[in-house]
């Protein structure tokens, strides 16, 4: 679920804030990251429907906008999907292009380290707006917890990514998931209870897929099952 939606009376300001986060993230990266983010920002500013969260444009049109060939479009759009920034809402069929969406939650998570480059006022504003209600009620833990180091296997690496992004969320839900192996290109995770598995499938599957995909691009799916 997206925590920030650029709709309502403050829609214009929210759009600028999201684009500013992407810009700061790109400028803090290398030339390849800068080019990829700039190309996505071009799609957002010219073709993205903020209210419906829909981006509908064919590869030929993207290639013309980016001044590249369609092979480059396929490569960069695949990178954006793998990063979790772009999601496929409806797969294209004959004569119709795919309908894409933006995962604003994932974009804000990935760009957060660069927010301070914009300024403390931006950090304060975005931090307060991005916070979900359940996060605001979390009890602050006064002691430092040990870092979660990357372990062997796909899930071992994905665990480290998830812990680095949000340690409280990791401790509450991801730490209890066990590696159930890989089944037909899908990573199986075993939850300690049926409720735990249902919650992860309903609310956290997007984060799990992105972390797993970044650990091993060959895996595109995650299945959470309740343990016996």
Coordinates of C-alpha atoms in Angstrom, one line a residue:
X1 CA 0.0 0.0 0.0
X2 CA 1.3 3.5 -0.9
X3 CA 1.7 5.8 2.1
X4 CA 1.7 9.0 0.0
X5 CA -0.7 9.7 -2.8
X6 CA -0.4 12.9 -4.7
X7 CA -4.1 13.7 -4.7
X8 CA -6.2 16.2 -2.9
X9 CA -5.6 19.9 -2.1
X10 CA -1.9 19.4 -1.5
X11 CA -1.4 17.3 -4.6
X12 CA 0.9 19.7 -6.4
X13 CA 3.2 20.0 -3.4
X14 CA 3.3 16.2 -2.9
X15 CA 4.2 15.7 -6.6
X16 CA 7.1 18.1 -6.3
X17 CA 8.3 16.4 -3.1
X18 CA 8.3 13.0 -4.7
X19 CA 10.1 14.3 -7.8
X20 CA 12.6 16.1 -5.6
X21 CA 13.4 12.9 -3.7
X22 CA 14.0 11.1 -7.0
X23 CA 16.2 13.9 -8.2
X24 CA 18.3 14.0 -5.0
X25 CA 18.7 10.2 -5.2
X26 CA 19.9 10.4 -8.8
X27 CA 22.4 13.2 -8.2
X28 CA 23.9 11.2 -5.4
X29 CA 24.4 8.2 -7.7
X30 CA 26.5 7.4 -10.6
X31 CA 25.9 8.3 -14.3
X32 CA 23.9 5.2 -15.0
X33 CA 21.6 5.8 -12.1
X34 CA 21.2 9.4 -13.0
X35 CA 20.2 8.5 -16.6
X36 CA 17.7 5.9 -15.5
X37 CA 16.0 8.1 -13.0
X38 CA 15.9 11.0 -15.4
X39 CA 14.2 8.8 -18.0
X40 CA 11.6 7.7 -15.4
X41 CA 11.0 11.3 -14.4
X42 CA 10.4 12.1 -18.1
X43 CA 7.7 9.5 -18.2
X44 CA 6.1 10.7 -15.0
X45 CA 6.0 14.4 -16.0
X46 CA 4.7 13.7 -19.5
X47 CA 2.5 10.6 -19.3
X48 CA 1.8 9.5 -15.7
X49 CA -1.8 9.9 -14.3
X50 CA -1.2 10.7 -10.6
X51 CA -4.8 10.3 -9.5
X52 CA -5.3 6.9 -11.1
X53 CA -1.7 5.7 -10.6
X54 CA -1.5 4.7 -14.3
X55 CA 1.3 5.0 -16.9
X56 CA 0.2 3.8 -20.3
X57 CA 2.7 4.3 -23.1
X58 CA 4.1 2.0 -25.7
X59 CA 7.8 1.2 -26.1
X60 CA 8.0 3.0 -29.5
X61 CA 6.7 6.2 -27.8
X62 CA 9.1 5.8 -24.9
X63 CA 12.0 5.3 -27.3
X64 CA 11.1 8.6 -29.1
X65 CA 10.8 10.5 -25.8
X66 CA 14.1 9.1 -24.5
X67 CA 15.8 9.5 -27.9
X68 CA 17.0 5.8 -27.7
X69 CA 16.1 2.6 -29.5
X70 CA 13.5 0.1 -28.3
X71 CA 16.1 -2.3 -27.1
X72 CA 17.3 0.3 -24.6
X73 CA 13.7 0.9 -23.5
X74 CA 13.2 -2.8 -22.8
X75 CA 16.4 -2.9 -20.8
X76 CA 15.7 0.1 -18.7
X77 CA 12.0 -0.6 -18.1
X78 CA 13.1 -4.1 -16.9
X79 CA 15.5 -2.4 -14.4
X80 CA 12.8 -0.2 -13.1
X81 CA 10.5 -3.1 -12.6
X82 CA 13.2 -5.1 -10.9
X83 CA 13.9 -2.2 -8.5
X84 CA 10.2 -2.2 -7.6
X85 CA 9.7 1.4 -8.6
X86 CA 7.4 0.4 -11.5
X87 CA 4.7 -2.2 -11.2
X88 CA 2.6 -3.9 -13.8
X89 CA -1.1 -3.3 -13.1
X90 CA -2.4 -4.8 -16.3
X91 CA -0.4 -6.8 -18.8
X92 CA -0.6 -5.6 -22.4
X93 CA -2.5 -7.6 -24.9
X94 CA -2.6 -7.5 -28.7
X95 CA -3.0 -3.9 -29.8
X96 CA -3.0 -2.6 -26.2
X97 CA 0.0 -1.5 -24.2
X98 CA 0.6 -2.5 -20.6
X99 CA -0.8 -0.3 -17.8
X100 CA 2.0 0.5 -15.3
X101 CA 1.9 2.0 -11.8
X102 CA 4.4 3.6 -9.4
X103 CA 5.3 2.1 -6.0
X104 CA 5.7 5.4 -4.2
X105 CA 6.4 3.6 -0.9
X106 CA 9.4 1.8 -2.5
X107 CA 10.6 5.0 -4.2
X108 CA 10.6 6.9 -0.9
X109 CA 12.4 4.0 0.9
X110 CA 15.1 4.0 -1.7
X111 CA 15.6 7.7 -1.9
X112 CA 15.5 8.5 1.8
X113 CA 19.3 8.5 2.3
X114 CA 19.5 11.4 -0.1
X115 CA 16.8 13.6 1.5
X116 CA 19.3 15.4 3.7
X117 CA 20.9 16.8 0.6
X118 CA 17.8 18.8 -0.1
X119 CA 17.6 20.2 3.5
X120 CA 16.4 19.6 7.0
X121 CA 13.0 21.2 6.3
X122 CA 12.4 18.6 3.6
X123 CA 13.5 15.7 5.8
X124 CA 11.2 16.9 8.6
X125 CA 8.2 17.4 6.2
X126 CA 8.7 14.1 4.4
X127 CA 9.4 12.1 7.5
X128 CA 6.2 13.3 9.1
X129 CA 4.0 12.8 6.0
X130 CA 5.4 9.4 5.1
X131 CA 4.9 7.9 8.5
X132 CA 2.1 5.4 8.6
X133 CA -0.4 5.4 11.5
X134 CA 0.9 2.1 12.8
X135 CA 4.5 3.4 12.7
X136 CA 3.5 6.5 14.7
X137 CA 2.3 4.3 17.6
X138 CA 5.4 2.1 17.7
X139 CA 7.2 2.0 21.1
X140 CA 10.7 3.5 20.8
X141 CA 13.4 0.9 21.7
X142 CA 16.1 2.8 23.7
X143 CA 18.9 0.3 23.0
X144 CA 20.9 -0.4 19.9
X145 CA 20.1 -3.6 18.2
X146 CA 22.8 -5.6 16.4
X147 CA 22.9 -5.3 12.6
X148 CA 21.5 -8.1 10.5
X149 CA 24.4 -9.3 8.4
X150 CA 23.8 -10.9 5.0
X151 CA 23.9 -14.7 5.3
X152 CA 24.2 -17.4 2.7
X153 CA 21.4 -17.9 0.2
X154 CA 18.8 -15.6 -1.3
X155 CA 16.7 -15.3 1.8
X156 CA 19.9 -14.5 3.9
X157 CA 20.7 -11.6 1.6
X158 CA 17.1 -10.4 1.4
X159 CA 16.9 -10.4 5.2
X160 CA 19.8 -8.0 5.4
X161 CA 18.1 -5.6 2.9
X162 CA 14.8 -5.7 4.8
X163 CA 16.5 -5.1 8.2
X164 CA 18.4 -2.1 6.8
X165 CA 15.3 -0.5 5.4
X166 CA 13.1 -0.7 8.5
X167 CA 14.4 -2.5 11.5
X168 CA 11.2 -2.3 13.6
X169 CA 9.2 -3.8 10.8
X170 CA 11.8 -6.5 10.2
X171 CA 11.8 -7.5 13.9
X172 CA 8.0 -7.6 14.0
X173 CA 7.4 -9.6 10.8
X174 CA 10.3 -10.6 8.6
X175 CA 12.7 -12.0 11.3
X176 CA 10.3 -14.8 12.0
X177 CA 10.1 -16.1 8.4
X178 CA 12.2 -19.2 7.6
X179 CA 13.7 -20.2 4.3
X180 CA 11.5 -22.9 2.7
X181 CA 13.6 -23.3 -0.4
X182 CA 12.9 -22.4 -4.1
X183 CA 10.1 -24.0 -6.0
X184 CA 9.8 -23.3 -9.7
X185 CA 11.4 -19.8 -9.6
X186 CA 9.5 -18.9 -6.4
X187 CA 11.1 -18.5 -3.0
X188 CA 9.0 -20.2 -0.3
X189 CA 9.0 -18.6 3.2
X190 CA 7.6 -20.4 6.2
X191 CA 5.8 -18.2 8.8
X192 CA 5.4 -19.3 12.5
X193 CA 1.6 -19.1 12.4
X194 CA -1.3 -18.8 10.0
X195 CA -2.0 -15.2 11.1
X196 CA 1.7 -14.3 10.5
X197 CA 1.6 -15.7 7.0
X198 CA -1.7 -14.0 6.1
X199 CA -0.5 -10.6 7.3
X200 CA 2.7 -10.9 5.3
X201 CA 0.8 -12.0 2.2
X202 CA -1.7 -9.1 2.6
X203 CA 0.5 -6.2 3.6
X204 CA 4.2 -7.0 3.0
X205 CA 4.4 -9.1 -0.1
X206 CA 5.6 -6.2 -2.2
X207 CA 8.6 -5.6 0.1
X208 CA 9.4 -9.2 0.2
X209 CA 9.4 -9.6 -3.6
X210 CA 11.6 -6.5 -4.1
X211 CA 14.1 -7.6 -1.5
X212 CA 14.3 -11.1 -3.0
X213 CA 14.5 -9.8 -6.6
X214 CA 17.4 -7.6 -5.6
X215 CA 19.1 -10.5 -4.0
X216 CA 18.6 -12.8 -7.0
X217 CA 17.0 -11.3 -10.2
X218 CA 16.1 -14.7 -11.4
X219 CA 13.5 -15.0 -8.7
X220 CA 10.3 -13.0 -9.4
X221 CA 7.9 -14.5 -6.9
X222 CA 7.6 -15.1 -3.2
X223 CA 5.1 -17.4 -1.4
X224 CA 4.5 -17.2 2.3
X225 CA 3.1 -20.4 3.9
X226 CA 2.2 -21.1 7.5
X227 CA 4.4 -23.6 9.3
X228 CA 3.1 -26.8 10.6

